[in-house]
PDB file of C-alpha atoms in Angstrom:
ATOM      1  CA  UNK A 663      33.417 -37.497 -31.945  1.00  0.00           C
ATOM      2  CA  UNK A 664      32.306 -35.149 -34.377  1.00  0.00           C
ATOM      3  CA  UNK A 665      32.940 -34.670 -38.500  1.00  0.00           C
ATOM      4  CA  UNK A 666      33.918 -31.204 -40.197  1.00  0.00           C
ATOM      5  CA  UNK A 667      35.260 -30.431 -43.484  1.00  0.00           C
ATOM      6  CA  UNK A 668      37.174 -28.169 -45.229  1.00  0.00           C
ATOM      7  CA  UNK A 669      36.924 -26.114 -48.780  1.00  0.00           C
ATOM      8  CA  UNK A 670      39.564 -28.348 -49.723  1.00  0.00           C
ATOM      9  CA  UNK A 671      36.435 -31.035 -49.587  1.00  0.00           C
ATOM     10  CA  UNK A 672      38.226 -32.682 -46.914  1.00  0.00           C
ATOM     11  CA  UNK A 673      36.634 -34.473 -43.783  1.00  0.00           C
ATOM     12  CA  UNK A 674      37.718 -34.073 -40.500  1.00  0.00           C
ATOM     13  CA  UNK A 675      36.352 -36.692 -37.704  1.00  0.00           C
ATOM     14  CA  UNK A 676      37.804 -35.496 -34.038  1.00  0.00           C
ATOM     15  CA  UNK A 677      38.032 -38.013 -31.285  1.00  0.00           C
ATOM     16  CA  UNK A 678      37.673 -37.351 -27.371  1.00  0.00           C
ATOM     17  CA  UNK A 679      41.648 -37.924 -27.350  1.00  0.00           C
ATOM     18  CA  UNK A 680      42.367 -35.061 -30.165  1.00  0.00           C
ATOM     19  CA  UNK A 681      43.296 -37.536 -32.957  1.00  0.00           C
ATOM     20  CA  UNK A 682      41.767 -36.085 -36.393  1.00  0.00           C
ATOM     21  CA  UNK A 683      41.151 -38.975 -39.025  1.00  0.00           C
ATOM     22  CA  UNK A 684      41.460 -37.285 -42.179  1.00  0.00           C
ATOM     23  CA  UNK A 685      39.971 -38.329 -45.495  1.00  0.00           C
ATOM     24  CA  UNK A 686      37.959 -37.311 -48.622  1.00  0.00           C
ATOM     25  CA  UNK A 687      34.541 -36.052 -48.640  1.00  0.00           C
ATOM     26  CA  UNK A 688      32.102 -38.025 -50.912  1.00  0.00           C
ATOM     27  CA  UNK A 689      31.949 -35.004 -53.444  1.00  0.00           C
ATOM     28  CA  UNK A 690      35.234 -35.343 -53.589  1.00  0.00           C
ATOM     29  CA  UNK A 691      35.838 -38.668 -54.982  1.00  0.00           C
ATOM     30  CA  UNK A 692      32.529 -38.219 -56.804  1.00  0.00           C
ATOM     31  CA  UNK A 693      34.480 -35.623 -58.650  1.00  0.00           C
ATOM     32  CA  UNK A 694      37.631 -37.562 -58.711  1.00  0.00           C
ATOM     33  CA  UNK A 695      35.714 -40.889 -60.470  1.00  0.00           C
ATOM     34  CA  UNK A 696      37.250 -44.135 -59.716  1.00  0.00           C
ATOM     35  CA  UNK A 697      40.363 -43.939 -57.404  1.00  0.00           C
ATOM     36  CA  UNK A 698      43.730 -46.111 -58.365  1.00  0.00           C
ATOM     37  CA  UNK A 699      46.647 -44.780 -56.297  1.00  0.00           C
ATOM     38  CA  UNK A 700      47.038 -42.724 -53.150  1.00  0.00           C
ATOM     39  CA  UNK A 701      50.286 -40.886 -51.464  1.00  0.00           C
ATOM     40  CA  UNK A 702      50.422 -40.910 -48.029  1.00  0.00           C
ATOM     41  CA  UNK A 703      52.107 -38.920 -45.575  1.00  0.00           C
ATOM     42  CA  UNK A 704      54.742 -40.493 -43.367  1.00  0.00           C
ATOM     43  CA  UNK A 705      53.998 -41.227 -39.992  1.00  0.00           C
ATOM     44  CA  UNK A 706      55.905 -38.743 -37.311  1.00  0.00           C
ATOM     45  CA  UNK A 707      55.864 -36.054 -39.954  1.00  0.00           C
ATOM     46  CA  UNK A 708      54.509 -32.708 -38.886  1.00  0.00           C
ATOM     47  CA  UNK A 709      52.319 -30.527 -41.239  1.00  0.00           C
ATOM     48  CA  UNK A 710      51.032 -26.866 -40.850  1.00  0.00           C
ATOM     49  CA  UNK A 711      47.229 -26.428 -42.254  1.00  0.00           C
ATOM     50  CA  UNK A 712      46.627 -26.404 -45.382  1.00  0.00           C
ATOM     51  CA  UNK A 713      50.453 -27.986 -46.408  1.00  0.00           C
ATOM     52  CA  UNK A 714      50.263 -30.668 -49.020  1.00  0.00           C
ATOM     53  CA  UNK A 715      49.619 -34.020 -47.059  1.00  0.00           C
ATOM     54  CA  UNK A 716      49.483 -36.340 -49.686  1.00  0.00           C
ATOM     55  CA  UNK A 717      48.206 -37.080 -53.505  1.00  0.00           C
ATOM     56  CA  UNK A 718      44.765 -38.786 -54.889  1.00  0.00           C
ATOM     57  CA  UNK A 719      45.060 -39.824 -58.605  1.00  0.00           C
ATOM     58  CA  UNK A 720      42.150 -41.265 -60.154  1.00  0.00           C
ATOM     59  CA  UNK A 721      41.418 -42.251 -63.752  1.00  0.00           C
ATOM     60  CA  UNK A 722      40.126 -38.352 -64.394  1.00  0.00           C
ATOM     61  CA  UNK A 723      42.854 -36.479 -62.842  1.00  0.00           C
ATOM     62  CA  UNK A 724      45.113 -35.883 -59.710  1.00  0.00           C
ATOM     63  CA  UNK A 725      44.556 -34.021 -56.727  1.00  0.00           C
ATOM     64  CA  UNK A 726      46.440 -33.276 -53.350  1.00  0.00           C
ATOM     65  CA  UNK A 727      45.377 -34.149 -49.919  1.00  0.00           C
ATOM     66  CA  UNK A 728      45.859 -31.200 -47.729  1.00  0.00           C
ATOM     67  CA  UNK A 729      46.406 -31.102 -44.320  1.00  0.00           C
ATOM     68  CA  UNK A 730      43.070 -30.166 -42.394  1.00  0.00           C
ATOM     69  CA  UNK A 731      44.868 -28.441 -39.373  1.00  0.00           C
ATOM     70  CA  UNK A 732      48.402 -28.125 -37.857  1.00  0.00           C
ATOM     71  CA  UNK A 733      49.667 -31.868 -36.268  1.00  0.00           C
ATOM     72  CA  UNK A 734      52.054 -34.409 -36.645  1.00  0.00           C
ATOM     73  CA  UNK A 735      50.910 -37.500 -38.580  1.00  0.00           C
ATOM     74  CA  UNK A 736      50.355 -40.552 -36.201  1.00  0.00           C
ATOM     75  CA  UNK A 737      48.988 -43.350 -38.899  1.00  0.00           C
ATOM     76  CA  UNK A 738      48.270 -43.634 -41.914  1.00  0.00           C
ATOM     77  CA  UNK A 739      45.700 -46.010 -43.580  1.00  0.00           C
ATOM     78  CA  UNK A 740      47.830 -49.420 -45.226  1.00  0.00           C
ATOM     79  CA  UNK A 741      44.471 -51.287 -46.315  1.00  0.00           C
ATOM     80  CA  UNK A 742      43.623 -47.181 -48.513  1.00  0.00           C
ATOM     81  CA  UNK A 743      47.511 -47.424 -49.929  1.00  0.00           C
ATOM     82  CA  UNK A 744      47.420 -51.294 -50.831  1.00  0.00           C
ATOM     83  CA  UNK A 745      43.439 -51.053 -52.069  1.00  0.00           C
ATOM     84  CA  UNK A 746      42.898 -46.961 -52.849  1.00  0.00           C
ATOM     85  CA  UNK A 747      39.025 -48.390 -54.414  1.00  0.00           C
ATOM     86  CA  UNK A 748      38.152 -47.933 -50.546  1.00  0.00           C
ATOM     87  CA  UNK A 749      38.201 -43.934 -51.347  1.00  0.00           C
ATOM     88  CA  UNK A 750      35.614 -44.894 -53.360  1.00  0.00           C
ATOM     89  CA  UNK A 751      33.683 -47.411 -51.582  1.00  0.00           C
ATOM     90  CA  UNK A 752      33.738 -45.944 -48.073  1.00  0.00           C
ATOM     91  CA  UNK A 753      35.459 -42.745 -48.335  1.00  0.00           C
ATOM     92  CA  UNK A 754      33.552 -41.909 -44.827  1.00  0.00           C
ATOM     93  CA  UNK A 755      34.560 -44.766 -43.557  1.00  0.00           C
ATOM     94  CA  UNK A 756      37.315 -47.386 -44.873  1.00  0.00           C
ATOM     95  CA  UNK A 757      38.721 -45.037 -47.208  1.00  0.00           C
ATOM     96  CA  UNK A 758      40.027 -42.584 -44.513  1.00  0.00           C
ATOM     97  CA  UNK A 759      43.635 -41.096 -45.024  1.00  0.00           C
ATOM     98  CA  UNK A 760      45.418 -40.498 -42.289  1.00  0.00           C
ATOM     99  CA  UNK A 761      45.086 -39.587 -38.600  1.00  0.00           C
ATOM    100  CA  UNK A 762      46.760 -36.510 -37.427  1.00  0.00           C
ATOM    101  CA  UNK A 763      47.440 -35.158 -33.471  1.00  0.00           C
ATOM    102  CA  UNK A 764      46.124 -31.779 -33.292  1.00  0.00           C
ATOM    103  CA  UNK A 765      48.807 -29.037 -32.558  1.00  0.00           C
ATOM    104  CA  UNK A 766      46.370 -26.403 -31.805  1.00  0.00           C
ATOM    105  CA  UNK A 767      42.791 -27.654 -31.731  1.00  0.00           C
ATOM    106  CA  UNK A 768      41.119 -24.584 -31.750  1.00  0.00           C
ATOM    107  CA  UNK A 769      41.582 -24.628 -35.761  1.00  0.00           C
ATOM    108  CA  UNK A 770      39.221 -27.771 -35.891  1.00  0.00           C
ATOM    109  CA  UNK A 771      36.459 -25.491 -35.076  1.00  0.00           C
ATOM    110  CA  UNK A 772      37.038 -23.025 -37.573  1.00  0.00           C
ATOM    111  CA  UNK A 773      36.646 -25.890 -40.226  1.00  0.00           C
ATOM    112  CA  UNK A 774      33.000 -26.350 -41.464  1.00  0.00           C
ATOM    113  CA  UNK A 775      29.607 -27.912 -40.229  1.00  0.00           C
ATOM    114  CA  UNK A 776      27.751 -30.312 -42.400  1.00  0.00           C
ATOM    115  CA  UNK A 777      25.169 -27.864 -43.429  1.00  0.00           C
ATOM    116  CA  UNK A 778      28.116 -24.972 -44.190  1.00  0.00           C
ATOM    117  CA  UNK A 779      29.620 -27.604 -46.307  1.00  0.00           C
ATOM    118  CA  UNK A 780      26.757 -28.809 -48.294  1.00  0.00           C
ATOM    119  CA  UNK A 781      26.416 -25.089 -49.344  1.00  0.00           C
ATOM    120  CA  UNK A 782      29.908 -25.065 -50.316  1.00  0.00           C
ATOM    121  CA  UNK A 783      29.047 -27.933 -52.715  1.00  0.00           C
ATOM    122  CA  UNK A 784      25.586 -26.916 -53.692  1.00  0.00           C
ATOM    123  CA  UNK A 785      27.476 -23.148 -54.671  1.00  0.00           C
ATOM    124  CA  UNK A 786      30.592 -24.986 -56.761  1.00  0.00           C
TER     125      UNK A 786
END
């Protein structure tokens, strides 16, 4: 497996079988402050990069959830929708989003390393 992320501060975790778990980076909901409701795609939809995937909304503010690459959605994370503190808590973990089939998984490398990222963030 390995973890990218997007401008969108996004983070992408690919698994040997080309499932992408999807969720919020830790600036992210560091930015967001404390997390009380999530939207979540529905499962078997299809979404081209960067199409609107779902909705955050915190106590600061609302943001959407965009899709990392092009995929149809194949679960989405019940325990994040009934308990959306988890984006908080264990965004890297726990708090994950959804999990997406990769249409064309060339895009995944595209997306940003760790240290690419972390620039991104440091240069915000």
């Amino acid at each position: 497996m390995s973890v990218k992320y997007t401008e969108d501060h996004e983070w992408v975790n690919l698994a040997d079988d080309g499932i992408a778990t999807v969720g919020i980076t830790q600036h992210a909901q560091d930015a967001l402050g404390d997390v009380v409701f999530v939207e979540l795609p529905e499962v078997g939809k299809s979404f081209a990069q960067k199409d609107v995937a779902g909705v955050v909304e915190s106590v600061k503010a609302a943001a959407d959830v965009y899709a990392p690459l092009d995929g149809e959605i194949v679960e989405v994370n019940e325990a994040l929708r009934d308990d959306p503190s988890l984006a908080n808590s264990d965004p890297l973990g726990a708090g994950w989003f959804f999990k997406v089939r990769l249409a064309q998984p060339a895009q995944f490398d595209a997306l940003l390393d760790a240290t690419a990222y972390d620039a991104l963030v440091q240069n915000a």
